Amino acid sequence: MVSSVTLILNVMRKLKPNGQTKLLNSLKTIKNLETVPVKDMPDALRFLDNKGVIERNLINKSEKLEDIALNITNTIKTNGLSGRHAAITNVKTGLKEPLLMDINYKVPKNGQHVDVGAYDLDGNVIGLVRLKADPGAAVRNIESLYIDFWATNPNYKGIGREMLRNIVKISNNSGFNGRVSLNACTGSVPSEFSRICGNRKMQDVACAIKYKKMGFNSRLPELDKRIEQAIQNGETGFEMQSSALGNGFRDTLSGPMDLSPEFIKKYLGFSGIS
């Protein structure tokens, strides 16, 4: 997880080497550090077992760990992040922010699903994905982690790609070797997912186009070419159709897709903090 680790690294810069080591050892006692919102880190640091020992190793003896953490938190919220720590962009503020997403999940291979959330600085859910073992694994003779439903908040850019990077790691942790599959189909989703992505707000392009840009390929070569052509031509992948129920748009690019080996390697080899 980016945000808490970013905060900790900034705190560590205020410590002498011995204090840095003691801080890392103490933080191991805080469970689920990967999902602690930035706003809660000052409190987490305040209750460290070796707080007194660590503070004696501060370069500036008059400072306190929680005050340092609070100042860094406020700086992140005011100025955003830069470089490899910046995962997503807040469309409303224009600032780069970290993304909180726990990757310490192991999705069972018996078909049971697991819902994994992604959070903003204050712990609000801005992304949600439902994962399970690929139900078509027996037919294809290859196991893969399957994305059943996926919703992202439109107020953030880059959230889908950043979530996918973590989904690949969950796949690897679950014994699927980073493989990820899905069925690209623009349509209705469960209410908890719908709320995140704008309560049934009409999508601007077919899901297959978005997934293709993130590294997925269609299992059907001809369909894959059509998706690539739609991207090159700036098409949406939708066409108007008429029926007894009225007029509506039809997704012309729906179908099963797999994350390419190149992107699996890229996401598993990501050098940023996670």
Short mmCIF file of C-alpha atoms in Angstrom, two decimals:
data_model
loop_
_atom_site.label_atom_id
_atom_site.label_comp_id
_atom_site.label_asym_id
_atom_site.label_seq_id
_atom_site.Cartn_x
_atom_site.Cartn_y
_atom_site.Cartn_z
CA MET A 1 0.00 0.00 0.00
CA VAL A 2 1.40 3.35 -1.00
CA SER A 3 0.09 6.01 1.36
CA SER A 4 1.02 4.64 4.82
CA VAL A 5 4.41 3.51 3.57
CA THR A 6 5.02 6.92 2.01
CA LEU A 7 4.19 8.53 5.33
CA ILE A 8 6.48 6.18 7.24
CA LEU A 9 9.39 6.83 4.90
CA ASN A 10 9.03 10.56 5.42
CA VAL A 11 8.98 10.06 9.18
CA MET A 12 12.10 7.88 8.93
CA ARG A 13 14.00 10.73 7.30
CA LYS A 14 13.67 12.56 10.61
CA LEU A 15 15.40 9.71 12.47
CA LYS A 16 18.95 8.55 12.92
CA PRO A 17 19.73 5.06 11.47
CA ASN A 18 19.21 3.32 14.82
CA GLY A 19 15.82 4.98 15.21
CA GLN A 20 14.80 3.98 11.68
CA THR A 21 15.46 0.33 12.50
CA LYS A 22 13.49 0.53 15.76
CA LEU A 23 10.58 2.25 14.00
CA LEU A 24 10.35 -0.50 11.38
CA ASN A 25 10.48 -3.21 14.02
CA SER A 26 7.75 -1.49 16.05
CA LEU A 27 5.48 -1.00 13.05
CA LYS A 28 5.40 -4.75 12.54
CA THR A 29 3.14 -4.91 15.58
CA ILE A 30 0.47 -2.80 13.82
CA LYS A 31 -1.80 -5.19 11.94
CA ASN A 32 -3.00 -4.42 8.41
CA LEU A 33 -0.61 -1.50 7.99
CA GLU A 34 -1.32 -1.68 4.26
CA THR A 35 -4.91 -0.51 4.78
CA VAL A 36 -4.44 2.12 7.50
CA PRO A 37 -5.71 5.45 6.09
CA VAL A 38 -3.17 8.26 6.15
CA LYS A 39 -5.35 10.24 8.56
CA ASP A 40 -4.99 7.43 11.14
CA MET A 41 -1.21 7.09 10.96
CA PRO A 42 -0.44 9.79 13.57
CA ASP A 43 -2.49 7.79 16.10
CA ALA A 44 -0.82 4.56 15.01
CA LEU A 45 2.61 6.08 15.58
CA ARG A 46 1.53 7.50 18.94
CA PHE A 47 0.92 4.05 20.38
CA LEU A 48 4.13 2.36 19.28
CA ASP A 49 5.69 0.18 21.96
CA ASN A 50 9.13 1.75 21.54
CA LYS A 51 7.91 5.32 21.00
CA GLY A 52 10.17 6.81 23.67
CA VAL A 53 13.24 4.98 22.40
CA ILE A 54 12.46 5.95 18.81
CA GLU A 55 11.93 9.63 19.66
CA ARG A 56 15.33 9.74 21.38
CA ASN A 57 16.75 8.98 17.93
CA LEU A 58 15.06 11.98 16.29
CA ILE A 59 17.50 14.37 14.65
CA ASN A 60 15.48 17.26 16.11
CA LYS A 61 14.95 16.28 19.75
CA SER A 62 12.02 18.69 20.19
CA GLU A 63 9.83 16.96 17.60
CA LYS A 64 7.25 14.26 18.21
CA LEU A 65 6.45 11.30 15.94
CA GLU A 66 2.72 12.01 15.76
CA ASP A 67 3.31 15.71 15.01
CA ILE A 68 5.68 14.82 12.18
CA ALA A 69 3.15 12.36 10.79
CA LEU A 70 0.31 14.91 11.02
CA ASN A 71 2.35 17.56 9.20
CA ILE A 72 3.21 15.11 6.42
CA THR A 73 -0.45 14.04 6.19
CA ASN A 74 -1.55 17.65 5.76
CA THR A 75 1.15 18.23 3.16
CA ILE A 76 -0.05 15.23 1.13
CA LYS A 77 -3.64 16.48 1.21
CA THR A 78 -2.63 20.05 0.31
CA ASN A 79 0.09 19.49 -2.27
CA GLY A 80 -0.42 15.91 -3.44
CA LEU A 81 2.39 13.49 -4.26
CA SER A 82 4.93 13.23 -7.02
CA GLY A 83 7.10 10.56 -8.57
CA ARG A 84 6.60 6.88 -7.93
CA HIS A 85 4.49 7.50 -4.82
CA ALA A 86 1.74 9.13 -6.90
CA ALA A 87 -0.75 6.44 -7.91
CA ILE A 88 -3.93 8.26 -8.96
CA THR A 89 -5.12 11.78 -9.78
CA ASN A 90 -8.02 13.45 -8.01
CA VAL A 91 -10.00 15.02 -10.85
CA LYS A 92 -11.61 17.63 -8.59
CA THR A 93 -8.39 18.89 -7.00
CA GLY A 94 -5.93 17.97 -9.74
CA LEU A 95 -3.63 16.53 -7.09
CA LYS A 96 -1.77 13.23 -7.20
CA GLU A 97 -2.84 10.91 -4.39
CA PRO A 98 -1.87 7.48 -3.10
CA LEU A 99 -4.26 4.53 -3.32
CA LEU A 100 -4.91 2.23 -0.38
CA MET A 101 -5.62 -1.37 -1.35
CA ASP A 102 -4.88 -4.49 0.68
CA ILE A 103 -3.20 -7.20 -1.43
CA ASN A 104 -2.96 -9.72 1.42
CA TYR A 105 -5.84 -11.80 0.09
CA LYS A 106 -5.86 -15.39 -1.07
CA VAL A 107 -8.81 -16.09 -3.33
CA PRO A 108 -9.96 -19.72 -2.97
CA LYS A 109 -10.11 -21.99 -6.01
CA ASN A 110 -13.53 -23.42 -5.09
CA GLY A 111 -15.50 -20.61 -6.76
CA GLN A 112 -16.07 -18.58 -3.62
CA HIS A 113 -15.71 -14.87 -4.36
CA VAL A 114 -13.80 -12.19 -2.47
CA ASP A 115 -14.61 -8.47 -2.63
CA VAL A 116 -11.57 -6.19 -2.39
CA GLY A 117 -11.88 -2.45 -1.93
CA ALA A 118 -9.63 0.47 -2.83
CA TYR A 119 -9.64 3.58 -0.65
CA ASP A 120 -8.73 7.25 -0.77
CA LEU A 121 -6.72 9.19 1.81
CA ASP A 122 -9.60 9.23 4.29
CA GLY A 123 -10.57 5.60 3.88
CA ASN A 124 -13.55 6.18 1.57
CA VAL A 125 -14.22 3.36 -0.92
CA ILE A 126 -13.32 4.59 -4.41
CA GLY A 127 -12.93 1.21 -6.07
CA LEU A 128 -14.34 -2.27 -5.60
CA VAL A 129 -13.60 -5.55 -7.36
CA ARG A 130 -15.14 -9.02 -6.96
CA LEU A 131 -12.63 -11.81 -7.52
CA LYS A 132 -12.98 -15.57 -7.84
CA ALA A 133 -11.35 -18.49 -9.63
CA ASP A 134 -12.06 -18.46 -13.37
CA PRO A 135 -15.17 -20.64 -13.83
CA GLY A 136 -13.92 -21.68 -17.28
CA ALA A 137 -10.59 -22.98 -16.01
CA ALA A 138 -11.51 -26.65 -16.49
CA VAL A 139 -12.43 -26.14 -20.14
CA ARG A 140 -9.34 -24.05 -20.90
CA ASN A 141 -7.07 -26.19 -18.71
CA ILE A 142 -5.48 -23.08 -17.23
CA GLU A 143 -6.23 -21.50 -13.87
CA SER A 144 -6.75 -17.76 -13.64
CA LEU A 145 -8.11 -15.17 -11.23
CA TYR A 146 -11.44 -13.96 -12.61
CA ILE A 147 -12.80 -10.42 -12.24
CA ASP A 148 -16.55 -10.86 -11.80
CA PHE A 149 -17.49 -7.20 -11.17
CA TRP A 150 -15.32 -4.09 -11.11
CA ALA A 151 -16.25 -0.50 -10.28
CA THR A 152 -14.09 2.62 -10.01
CA ASN A 153 -14.93 6.16 -8.93
CA PRO A 154 -14.98 8.54 -11.94
CA ASN A 155 -13.52 11.32 -9.78
CA TYR A 156 -10.09 9.68 -10.03
CA LYS A 157 -7.83 9.05 -13.01
CA GLY A 158 -5.56 6.02 -13.14
CA ILE A 159 -7.46 4.13 -10.48
CA GLY A 160 -8.26 1.16 -12.74
CA ARG A 161 -4.66 0.57 -13.72
CA GLU A 162 -3.44 0.96 -10.14
CA MET A 163 -6.08 -1.48 -8.89
CA LEU A 164 -5.10 -3.95 -11.61
CA ARG A 165 -1.48 -3.82 -10.49
CA ASN A 166 -2.67 -4.98 -7.06
CA ILE A 167 -5.13 -7.52 -8.50
CA VAL A 168 -2.22 -9.17 -10.32
CA LYS A 169 -0.39 -9.44 -7.02
CA ILE A 170 -3.48 -10.98 -5.39
CA SER A 171 -3.57 -13.46 -8.28
CA ASN A 172 0.04 -14.35 -7.63
CA ASN A 173 -0.57 -14.68 -3.88
CA SER A 174 -3.53 -16.96 -4.60
CA GLY A 175 -1.56 -19.39 -6.74
CA PHE A 176 -2.72 -18.15 -10.17
CA ASN A 177 0.76 -16.88 -11.13
CA GLY A 178 -0.52 -13.37 -11.79
CA ARG A 179 -3.03 -14.48 -14.43
CA VAL A 180 -6.21 -12.38 -14.58
CA SER A 181 -9.26 -12.91 -16.79
CA LEU A 182 -12.67 -11.30 -17.22
CA ASN A 183 -15.64 -11.05 -19.54
CA ALA A 184 -15.73 -7.55 -21.00
CA CYS A 185 -19.39 -6.61 -21.11
CA THR A 186 -20.87 -3.17 -20.53
CA GLY A 187 -24.01 -3.67 -18.48
CA SER A 188 -25.63 -3.63 -15.05
CA VAL A 189 -23.69 -4.36 -11.86
CA PRO A 190 -24.73 -5.02 -8.23
CA SER A 191 -25.89 -1.94 -6.32
CA GLU A 192 -22.75 -1.69 -4.17
CA PHE A 193 -20.67 -1.47 -7.33
CA SER A 194 -23.12 0.86 -9.07
CA ARG A 195 -22.87 3.43 -6.27
CA ILE A 196 -19.10 3.66 -6.67
CA CYS A 197 -19.13 4.22 -10.42
CA GLY A 198 -21.93 6.79 -10.43
CA ASN A 199 -25.25 5.00 -9.96
CA ARG A 200 -25.88 3.65 -13.45
CA LYS A 201 -24.16 6.56 -15.18
CA MET A 202 -23.79 5.79 -18.88
CA GLN A 203 -20.26 4.74 -19.81
CA ASP A 204 -18.50 6.65 -22.55
CA VAL A 205 -16.80 3.64 -24.17
CA ALA A 206 -17.22 -0.13 -24.13
CA CYS A 207 -15.47 -1.93 -21.28
CA ALA A 208 -13.34 -3.95 -23.73
CA ILE A 209 -11.67 -0.74 -24.91
CA LYS A 210 -10.77 0.25 -21.37
CA TYR A 211 -9.45 -3.21 -20.56
CA LYS A 212 -7.43 -3.36 -23.78
CA LYS A 213 -5.65 -0.16 -22.80
CA MET A 214 -4.80 -1.74 -19.43
CA GLY A 215 -3.18 -4.77 -21.06
CA PHE A 216 -5.98 -7.26 -21.65
CA ASN A 217 -6.37 -9.16 -24.94
CA SER A 218 -9.51 -10.78 -26.28
CA ARG A 219 -9.36 -14.58 -26.57
CA LEU A 220 -10.90 -14.20 -30.03
CA PRO A 221 -8.26 -12.87 -32.48
CA GLU A 222 -10.85 -11.29 -34.77
CA LEU A 223 -12.52 -9.49 -31.88
CA ASP A 224 -9.15 -8.34 -30.59
CA LYS A 225 -8.48 -6.70 -33.97
CA ARG A 226 -11.86 -4.97 -33.83
CA ILE A 227 -11.07 -3.61 -30.37
CA GLU A 228 -7.72 -2.29 -31.56
CA GLN A 229 -9.36 -0.71 -34.59
CA ALA A 230 -12.00 0.95 -32.40
CA ILE A 231 -9.24 2.47 -30.27
CA GLN A 232 -7.35 3.73 -33.32
CA ASN A 233 -10.50 5.24 -34.83
CA GLY A 234 -11.71 6.80 -31.60
CA GLU A 235 -14.89 4.71 -31.63
CA THR A 236 -16.98 3.92 -28.54
CA GLY A 237 -17.75 0.28 -29.28
CA PHE A 238 -21.49 0.95 -28.97
CA GLU A 239 -24.16 0.90 -31.64
CA MET A 240 -27.80 1.98 -31.49
CA GLN A 241 -30.36 -0.79 -31.69
CA SER A 242 -34.15 -0.85 -31.69
CA SER A 243 -36.42 -3.36 -29.99
CA ALA A 244 -39.97 -3.71 -28.71
CA LEU A 245 -38.79 -2.12 -25.47
CA GLY A 246 -37.40 0.92 -27.25
CA ASN A 247 -34.06 2.20 -28.49
CA GLY A 248 -30.76 1.58 -26.72
CA PHE A 249 -27.05 1.04 -27.14
CA ARG A 250 -25.50 -2.39 -27.65
CA ASP A 251 -21.93 -3.25 -26.71
CA THR A 252 -20.40 -4.65 -29.92
CA LEU A 253 -17.04 -5.60 -28.37
CA SER A 254 -18.06 -7.83 -25.45
CA GLY A 255 -16.24 -11.10 -24.89
CA PRO A 256 -13.71 -12.94 -22.68
CA MET A 257 -10.31 -11.32 -22.18
CA ASP A 258 -7.04 -12.25 -20.49
CA LEU A 259 -4.28 -10.02 -19.16
CA SER A 260 -1.27 -10.39 -21.44
CA PRO A 261 1.92 -12.06 -20.12
CA GLU A 262 3.82 -8.83 -20.80
CA PHE A 263 1.58 -6.86 -18.47
CA ILE A 264 1.60 -9.59 -15.82
CA LYS A 265 5.36 -9.36 -15.75
CA LYS A 266 5.20 -5.56 -15.72
CA TYR A 267 2.78 -5.42 -12.80
CA LEU A 268 4.55 -8.09 -10.76
CA GLY A 269 7.88 -6.38 -11.36
CA PHE A 270 6.62 -2.92 -10.46
CA SER A 271 9.39 -1.15 -8.57
CA GLY A 272 7.21 1.27 -6.62
CA ILE A 273 6.17 0.94 -3.00
CA SER A 274 3.27 -1.43 -2.32
#
